[in-house]
PDB file of C-alpha atoms in Angstrom:
ATOM      1  CA  MET A   1     -55.041  89.678  20.011  1.00 38.00           C
ATOM      2  CA  ASP A   2     -53.139  90.117  23.152  1.00 38.00           C
ATOM      3  CA  GLY A   3     -53.724  88.232  26.409  1.00 39.00           C
ATOM      4  CA  ALA A   4     -52.288  90.903  28.696  1.00 39.00           C
ATOM      5  CA  GLY A   5     -55.576  91.498  30.483  1.00 39.00           C
ATOM      6  CA  GLY A   6     -56.516  90.253  33.937  1.00 38.00           C
ATOM      7  CA  ASN A   7     -57.430  86.797  32.598  1.00 39.00           C
ATOM      8  CA  GLY A   8     -53.974  86.235  31.129  1.00 38.00           C
ATOM      9  CA  SER A   9     -52.185  86.528  34.466  1.00 42.00           C
ATOM     10  CA  SER A  10     -54.662  84.640  36.667  1.00 55.00           C
ATOM     11  CA  GLY A  11     -54.160  81.031  35.537  1.00 84.00           C
ATOM     12  CA  SER A  12     -55.377  81.172  31.957  1.00 88.00           C
ATOM     13  CA  VAL A  13     -53.794  81.660  28.577  1.00 90.00           C
ATOM     14  CA  MET A  14     -55.144  83.116  25.340  1.00 91.00           C
ATOM     15  CA  CYS A  15     -55.156  80.391  22.650  1.00 93.00           C
ATOM     16  CA  GLN A  16     -56.004  80.362  18.974  1.00 94.00           C
ATOM     17  CA  LEU A  17     -56.852  76.971  17.470  1.00 95.00           C
ATOM     18  CA  VAL A  18     -55.637  76.658  13.883  1.00 95.00           C
ATOM     19  CA  SER A  19     -55.988  73.796  11.386  1.00 92.00           C
ATOM     20  CA  ALA A  20     -52.911  72.275   9.741  1.00 89.00           C
ATOM     21  CA  GLU A  21     -53.858  74.310   6.644  1.00 91.00           C
ATOM     22  CA  GLY A  22     -53.685  77.538   8.687  1.00 91.00           C
ATOM     23  CA  GLU A  23     -57.434  78.215   9.018  1.00 92.00           C
ATOM     24  CA  GLN A  24     -58.487  79.637  12.378  1.00 93.00           C
ATOM     25  CA  LEU A  25     -61.143  77.687  14.263  1.00 93.00           C
ATOM     26  CA  GLY A  26     -63.330  80.393  15.736  1.00 90.00           C
ATOM     27  CA  ALA A  27     -62.104  83.270  17.861  1.00 92.00           C
ATOM     28  CA  ALA A  28     -59.207  83.084  20.291  1.00 91.00           C
ATOM     29  CA  LEU A  29     -60.144  81.610  23.682  1.00 92.00           C
ATOM     30  CA  TYR A  30     -58.925  82.092  27.232  1.00 91.00           C
ATOM     31  CA  LEU A  31     -58.211  78.572  28.460  1.00 93.00           C
ATOM     32  CA  PRO A  32     -57.249  77.596  32.021  1.00 92.00           C
ATOM     33  CA  HIS A  33     -53.719  76.326  32.646  1.00 91.00           C
ATOM     34  CA  ASN A  34     -55.069  72.857  33.520  1.00 93.00           C
ATOM     35  CA  VAL A  35     -56.396  72.266  29.976  1.00 93.00           C
ATOM     36  CA  GLY A  36     -54.480  69.526  28.148  1.00 93.00           C
ATOM     37  CA  PRO A  37     -54.846  67.507  24.927  1.00 94.00           C
ATOM     38  CA  PRO A  38     -57.996  65.597  26.071  1.00 94.00           C
ATOM     39  CA  GLN A  39     -59.856  68.855  26.800  1.00 94.00           C
ATOM     40  CA  LEU A  40     -58.547  70.481  23.598  1.00 95.00           C
ATOM     41  CA  GLN A  41     -59.810  67.451  21.677  1.00 93.00           C
ATOM     42  CA  ASP A  42     -63.297  67.965  23.179  1.00 94.00           C
ATOM     43  CA  ILE A  43     -63.199  71.671  22.289  1.00 94.00           C
ATOM     44  CA  VAL A  44     -62.150  71.016  18.673  1.00 94.00           C
ATOM     45  CA  ASN A  45     -64.815  68.325  18.224  1.00 93.00           C
ATOM     46  CA  GLN A  46     -67.482  70.701  19.566  1.00 93.00           C
ATOM     47  CA  LEU A  47     -66.341  73.639  17.437  1.00 93.00           C
ATOM     48  CA  LEU A  48     -66.271  71.444  14.321  1.00 93.00           C
ATOM     49  CA  HIS A  49     -69.686  69.933  15.202  1.00 92.00           C
ATOM     50  CA  ASN A  50     -68.319  66.380  14.872  1.00 89.00           C
ATOM     51  CA  GLU A  51     -70.992  63.804  15.667  1.00 87.00           C
ATOM     52  CA  ASP A  52     -68.361  61.162  16.437  1.00 85.00           C
ATOM     53  CA  LYS A  53     -65.478  62.236  18.634  1.00 87.00           C
ATOM     54  CA  LEU A  54     -62.381  62.219  16.439  1.00 88.00           C
ATOM     55  CA  PRO A  55     -58.835  62.060  17.819  1.00 90.00           C
ATOM     56  CA  TYR A  56     -56.558  65.061  17.297  1.00 92.00           C
ATOM     57  CA  ALA A  57     -52.903  65.851  17.952  1.00 92.00           C
ATOM     58  CA  PHE A  58     -51.914  69.389  18.949  1.00 95.00           C
ATOM     59  CA  TYR A  59     -48.757  71.303  18.112  1.00 94.00           C
ATOM     60  CA  VAL A  60     -47.248  74.597  19.235  1.00 91.00           C
ATOM     61  CA  GLY A  61     -44.607  75.457  16.687  1.00 87.00           C
ATOM     62  CA  ASP A  62     -42.907  72.166  15.797  1.00 86.00           C
ATOM     63  CA  GLU A  63     -43.455  70.626  19.233  1.00 89.00           C
ATOM     64  CA  GLU A  64     -46.358  68.317  20.033  1.00 90.00           C
ATOM     65  CA  LEU A  65     -48.426  69.534  22.954  1.00 91.00           C
ATOM     66  CA  SER A  66     -48.588  66.611  25.368  1.00 90.00           C
ATOM     67  CA  LEU A  67     -48.857  68.544  28.648  1.00 90.00           C
ATOM     68  CA  GLN A  68     -51.391  70.826  30.218  1.00 92.00           C
ATOM     69  CA  LEU A  69     -51.107  74.400  28.955  1.00 91.00           C
ATOM     70  CA  GLY A  70     -49.678  75.744  32.247  1.00 89.00           C
ATOM     71  CA  ALA A  71     -46.922  73.120  32.364  1.00 90.00           C
ATOM     72  CA  PHE A  72     -46.143  73.697  28.685  1.00 89.00           C
ATOM     73  CA  MET A  73     -45.910  77.460  29.215  1.00 88.00           C
ATOM     74  CA  GLN A  74     -43.653  77.019  32.252  1.00 88.00           C
ATOM     75  CA  ARG A  75     -41.358  74.492  30.559  1.00 89.00           C
ATOM     76  CA  ASN A  76     -40.919  76.730  27.495  1.00 85.00           C
ATOM     77  CA  ASN A  77     -40.702  79.976  29.505  1.00 83.00           C
ATOM     78  CA  ALA A  78     -43.618  81.315  27.460  1.00 79.00           C
ATOM     79  CA  THR A  79     -45.396  84.465  28.477  1.00 77.00           C
ATOM     80  CA  ALA A  80     -49.155  84.697  28.957  1.00 72.00           C
ATOM     81  CA  GLU A  81     -49.061  88.068  27.180  1.00 80.00           C
ATOM     82  CA  VAL A  82     -48.945  86.445  23.747  1.00 84.00           C
ATOM     83  CA  THR A  83     -51.708  84.433  22.076  1.00 88.00           C
ATOM     84  CA  LEU A  84     -50.637  80.786  21.944  1.00 90.00           C
ATOM     85  CA  ARG A  85     -51.167  79.411  18.424  1.00 94.00           C
ATOM     86  CA  ILE A  86     -52.188  75.735  18.699  1.00 94.00           C
ATOM     87  CA  VAL A  87     -52.323  73.722  15.487  1.00 94.00           C
ATOM     88  CA  TYR A  88     -54.699  70.730  15.546  1.00 94.00           C
ATOM     89  CA  GLN A  89     -54.291  67.747  13.222  1.00 92.00           C
ATOM     90  CA  PRO A  90     -56.765  64.885  12.897  1.00 89.00           C
ATOM     91  CA  GLN A  91     -55.347  61.453  13.661  1.00 87.00           C
ATOM     92  CA  ALA A  92     -56.166  58.236  11.816  1.00 78.00           C
ATOM     93  CA  VAL A  93     -59.260  56.423  13.021  1.00 70.00           C
ATOM     94  CA  PHE A  94     -59.190  52.641  12.751  1.00 68.00           C
ATOM     95  CA  ARG A  95     -62.549  50.980  12.936  1.00 64.00           C
ATOM     96  CA  ILE A  96     -62.540  47.211  12.945  1.00 66.00           C
ATOM     97  CA  ARG A  97     -65.631  45.373  11.885  1.00 67.00           C
ATOM     98  CA  PRO A  98     -66.174  42.038  13.596  1.00 68.00           C
ATOM     99  CA  VAL A  99     -66.338  38.930  11.449  1.00 65.00           C
ATOM    100  CA  ASN A 100     -69.938  37.803  11.581  1.00 67.00           C
ATOM    101  CA  ARG A 101     -70.113  35.110   8.939  1.00 68.00           C
ATOM    102  CA  CYS A 102     -68.021  32.405   7.361  1.00 65.00           C
ATOM    103  CA  SER A 103     -67.556  32.786   3.606  1.00 64.00           C
ATOM    104  CA  ALA A 104     -66.739  29.127   2.964  1.00 63.00           C
ATOM    105  CA  THR A 105     -66.310  25.832   4.779  1.00 67.00           C
ATOM    106  CA  ILE A 106     -64.304  23.014   3.268  1.00 68.00           C
ATOM    107  CA  ALA A 107     -64.963  19.601   4.785  1.00 75.00           C
ATOM    108  CA  GLY A 108     -62.216  17.002   4.878  1.00 74.00           C
ATOM    109  CA  HIS A 109     -60.231  16.597   8.094  1.00 75.00           C
ATOM    110  CA  THR A 110     -61.719  14.247  10.680  1.00 76.00           C
ATOM    111  CA  GLU A 111     -60.134  16.055  13.656  1.00 82.00           C
ATOM    112  CA  ALA A 112     -59.456  19.698  14.533  1.00 83.00           C
ATOM    113  CA  VAL A 113     -57.411  21.737  12.055  1.00 85.00           C
ATOM    114  CA  LEU A 114     -54.305  22.912  13.924  1.00 88.00           C
ATOM    115  CA  ALA A 115     -52.321  24.715  11.207  1.00 91.00           C
ATOM    116  CA  VAL A 116     -53.104  26.406   7.868  1.00 91.00           C
ATOM    117  CA  SER A 117     -50.954  28.272   5.385  1.00 91.00           C
ATOM    118  CA  PHE A 118     -51.602  29.840   1.974  1.00 91.00           C
ATOM    119  CA  SER A 119     -49.177  29.101  -0.836  1.00 90.00           C
ATOM    120  CA  PRO A 120     -46.992  32.049  -1.899  1.00 90.00           C
ATOM    121  CA  ASP A 121     -49.096  32.520  -5.071  1.00 88.00           C
ATOM    122  CA  GLY A 122     -52.369  32.364  -3.086  1.00 84.00           C
ATOM    123  CA  ARG A 123     -53.890  29.601  -5.215  1.00 85.00           C
ATOM    124  CA  CYS A 124     -53.496  26.742  -2.764  1.00 90.00           C
ATOM    125  CA  LEU A 125     -54.069  26.221   0.945  1.00 89.00           C
ATOM    126  CA  ALA A 126     -52.338  23.604   3.075  1.00 92.00           C
ATOM    127  CA  SER A 127     -53.774  22.416   6.379  1.00 91.00           C
ATOM    128  CA  GLY A 128     -52.480  20.206   9.161  1.00 90.00           C
ATOM    129  CA  SER A 129     -54.779  18.405  11.567  1.00 88.00           C
ATOM    130  CA  GLY A 130     -55.127  16.326  14.672  1.00 86.00           C
ATOM    131  CA  ASP A 131     -56.052  13.446  12.360  1.00 89.00           C
ATOM    132  CA  THR A 132     -52.268  13.282  11.492  1.00 89.00           C
ATOM    133  CA  THR A 133     -52.784  14.312   7.851  1.00 89.00           C
ATOM    134  CA  VAL A 134     -51.738  17.257   5.724  1.00 92.00           C
ATOM    135  CA  ARG A 135     -54.197  18.338   3.043  1.00 90.00           C
ATOM    136  CA  PHE A 136     -53.702  20.505  -0.015  1.00 91.00           C
ATOM    137  CA  TRP A 137     -56.755  22.490  -1.164  1.00 89.00           C
ATOM    138  CA  ASP A 138     -57.555  24.192  -4.476  1.00 87.00           C
ATOM    139  CA  LEU A 139     -58.918  27.597  -3.434  1.00 83.00           C
ATOM    140  CA  SER A 140     -60.585  28.391  -6.763  1.00 83.00           C
ATOM    141  CA  THR A 141     -62.829  25.316  -6.550  1.00 83.00           C
ATOM    142  CA  GLN A 142     -62.700  24.892  -2.742  1.00 81.00           C
ATOM    143  CA  THR A 143     -61.970  21.194  -3.126  1.00 84.00           C
ATOM    144  CA  PRO A 144     -59.226  18.970  -1.702  1.00 86.00           C
ATOM    145  CA  LEU A 145     -56.311  18.214  -4.012  1.00 89.00           C
ATOM    146  CA  TYR A 146     -54.351  15.693  -1.913  1.00 89.00           C
ATOM    147  CA  THR A 147     -54.525  14.043   1.493  1.00 88.00           C
ATOM    148  CA  CYS A 148     -50.986  13.355   2.664  1.00 89.00           C
ATOM    149  CA  LYS A 149     -50.408  10.619   5.249  1.00 91.00           C
ATOM    150  CA  GLY A 150     -47.087  10.050   6.977  1.00 89.00           C
ATOM    151  CA  HIS A 151     -47.208  11.639  10.420  1.00 90.00           C
ATOM    152  CA  LYS A 152     -47.847   9.501  13.483  1.00 90.00           C
ATOM    153  CA  ASN A 153     -49.037  12.391  15.683  1.00 90.00           C
ATOM    154  CA  TRP A 154     -50.891  15.717  15.412  1.00 91.00           C
ATOM    155  CA  VAL A 155     -49.655  18.050  12.663  1.00 91.00           C
ATOM    156  CA  LEU A 156     -48.958  21.282  14.559  1.00 91.00           C
ATOM    157  CA  CYS A 157     -47.207  23.458  11.970  1.00 93.00           C
ATOM    158  CA  ILE A 158     -46.744  23.797   8.224  1.00 95.00           C
ATOM    159  CA  ALA A 159     -44.691  26.168   6.059  1.00 93.00           C
ATOM    160  CA  TRP A 160     -44.263  26.754   2.322  1.00 92.00           C
ATOM    161  CA  SER A 161     -40.950  27.292   0.587  1.00 92.00           C
ATOM    162  CA  PRO A 162     -40.752  30.823  -0.884  1.00 92.00           C
ATOM    163  CA  ASP A 163     -41.109  29.466  -4.433  1.00 91.00           C
ATOM    164  CA  GLY A 164     -44.172  27.348  -3.490  1.00 88.00           C
ATOM    165  CA  LYS A 165     -42.571  24.114  -4.752  1.00 92.00           C
ATOM    166  CA  HIS A 166     -42.311  22.464  -1.326  1.00 93.00           C
ATOM    167  CA  LEU A 167     -44.235  22.312   1.936  1.00 93.00           C
ATOM    168  CA  VAL A 168     -42.841  21.110   5.249  1.00 94.00           C
ATOM    169  CA  SER A 169     -45.044  19.893   8.101  1.00 93.00           C
ATOM    170  CA  GLY A 170     -44.130  19.287  11.729  1.00 92.00           C
ATOM    171  CA  SER A 171     -45.890  16.977  14.172  1.00 91.00           C
ATOM    172  CA  LYS A 172     -46.227  16.907  17.936  1.00 91.00           C
ATOM    173  CA  SER A 173     -43.663  14.094  18.085  1.00 89.00           C
ATOM    174  CA  GLY A 174     -40.999  16.401  16.553  1.00 90.00           C
ATOM    175  CA  GLU A 175     -41.073  14.825  13.113  1.00 92.00           C
ATOM    176  CA  LEU A 176     -40.690  16.956   9.946  1.00 93.00           C
ATOM    177  CA  ILE A 177     -41.918  15.778   6.559  1.00 93.00           C
ATOM    178  CA  LEU A 178     -41.286  17.507   3.209  1.00 94.00           C
ATOM    179  CA  TRP A 179     -44.133  17.341   0.657  1.00 92.00           C
ATOM    180  CA  ASP A 180     -44.470  18.025  -3.077  1.00 91.00           C
ATOM    181  CA  PRO A 181     -47.629  20.169  -3.500  1.00 90.00           C
ATOM    182  CA  LYS A 182     -47.951  19.228  -7.196  1.00 90.00           C
ATOM    183  CA  THR A 183     -48.295  15.489  -6.464  1.00 90.00           C
ATOM    184  CA  GLY A 184     -49.023  15.254  -2.740  1.00 87.00           C
ATOM    185  CA  ASN A 185     -46.105  12.835  -2.359  1.00 90.00           C
ATOM    186  CA  GLN A 186     -43.620  12.771   0.492  1.00 88.00           C
ATOM    187  CA  LEU A 187     -40.099  13.840  -0.517  1.00 90.00           C
ATOM    188  CA  GLY A 188     -37.381  11.854   1.237  1.00 87.00           C
ATOM    189  CA  ALA A 189     -37.472  10.337   4.693  1.00 88.00           C
ATOM    190  CA  PRO A 190     -38.958  12.152   7.715  1.00 87.00           C
ATOM    191  CA  LEU A 191     -36.554  14.250   9.778  1.00 84.00           C
ATOM    192  CA  THR A 192     -36.519  14.153  13.564  1.00 87.00           C
TER     193      THR A 192
END
């Protein structure tokens, strides 16, 4: 089709919407120069009868169409006498479901839990609390393994060694303690 008629020269351009697979979406349309990606997205959703509005990206040749058609035509010195082939591609839709229930609660700390970290193998959880203790938990049984006492202030951070053989905890007073997760015992003297 050729857009050389009166509509082509009076602020509109003949466009053919094409899927990424090359299938034409309906007949070619005269679209005003002020149509941009948001309006093209509405048109594609209507032509495809999408109940939910899906996001699309639009391409002319290898270039993504991010401008209004008139600005795109002017920037690329394109003529309104040729049908503009616009390829539409669906974009990924991320839907996040809110967390609406707790799968498990493990009682143990007497104050707020301020830090948690899973072991590298995922079998154990370590937690640090305002009650100045570090606890190791068995995740398969959801029971405490060890309660480690040694800090004199809130335990604000904990971190596992990459091999899972050690855990270090840090308190509000700037004290670091190294723990053995297999026994729950403190390894060496605290570091400041």
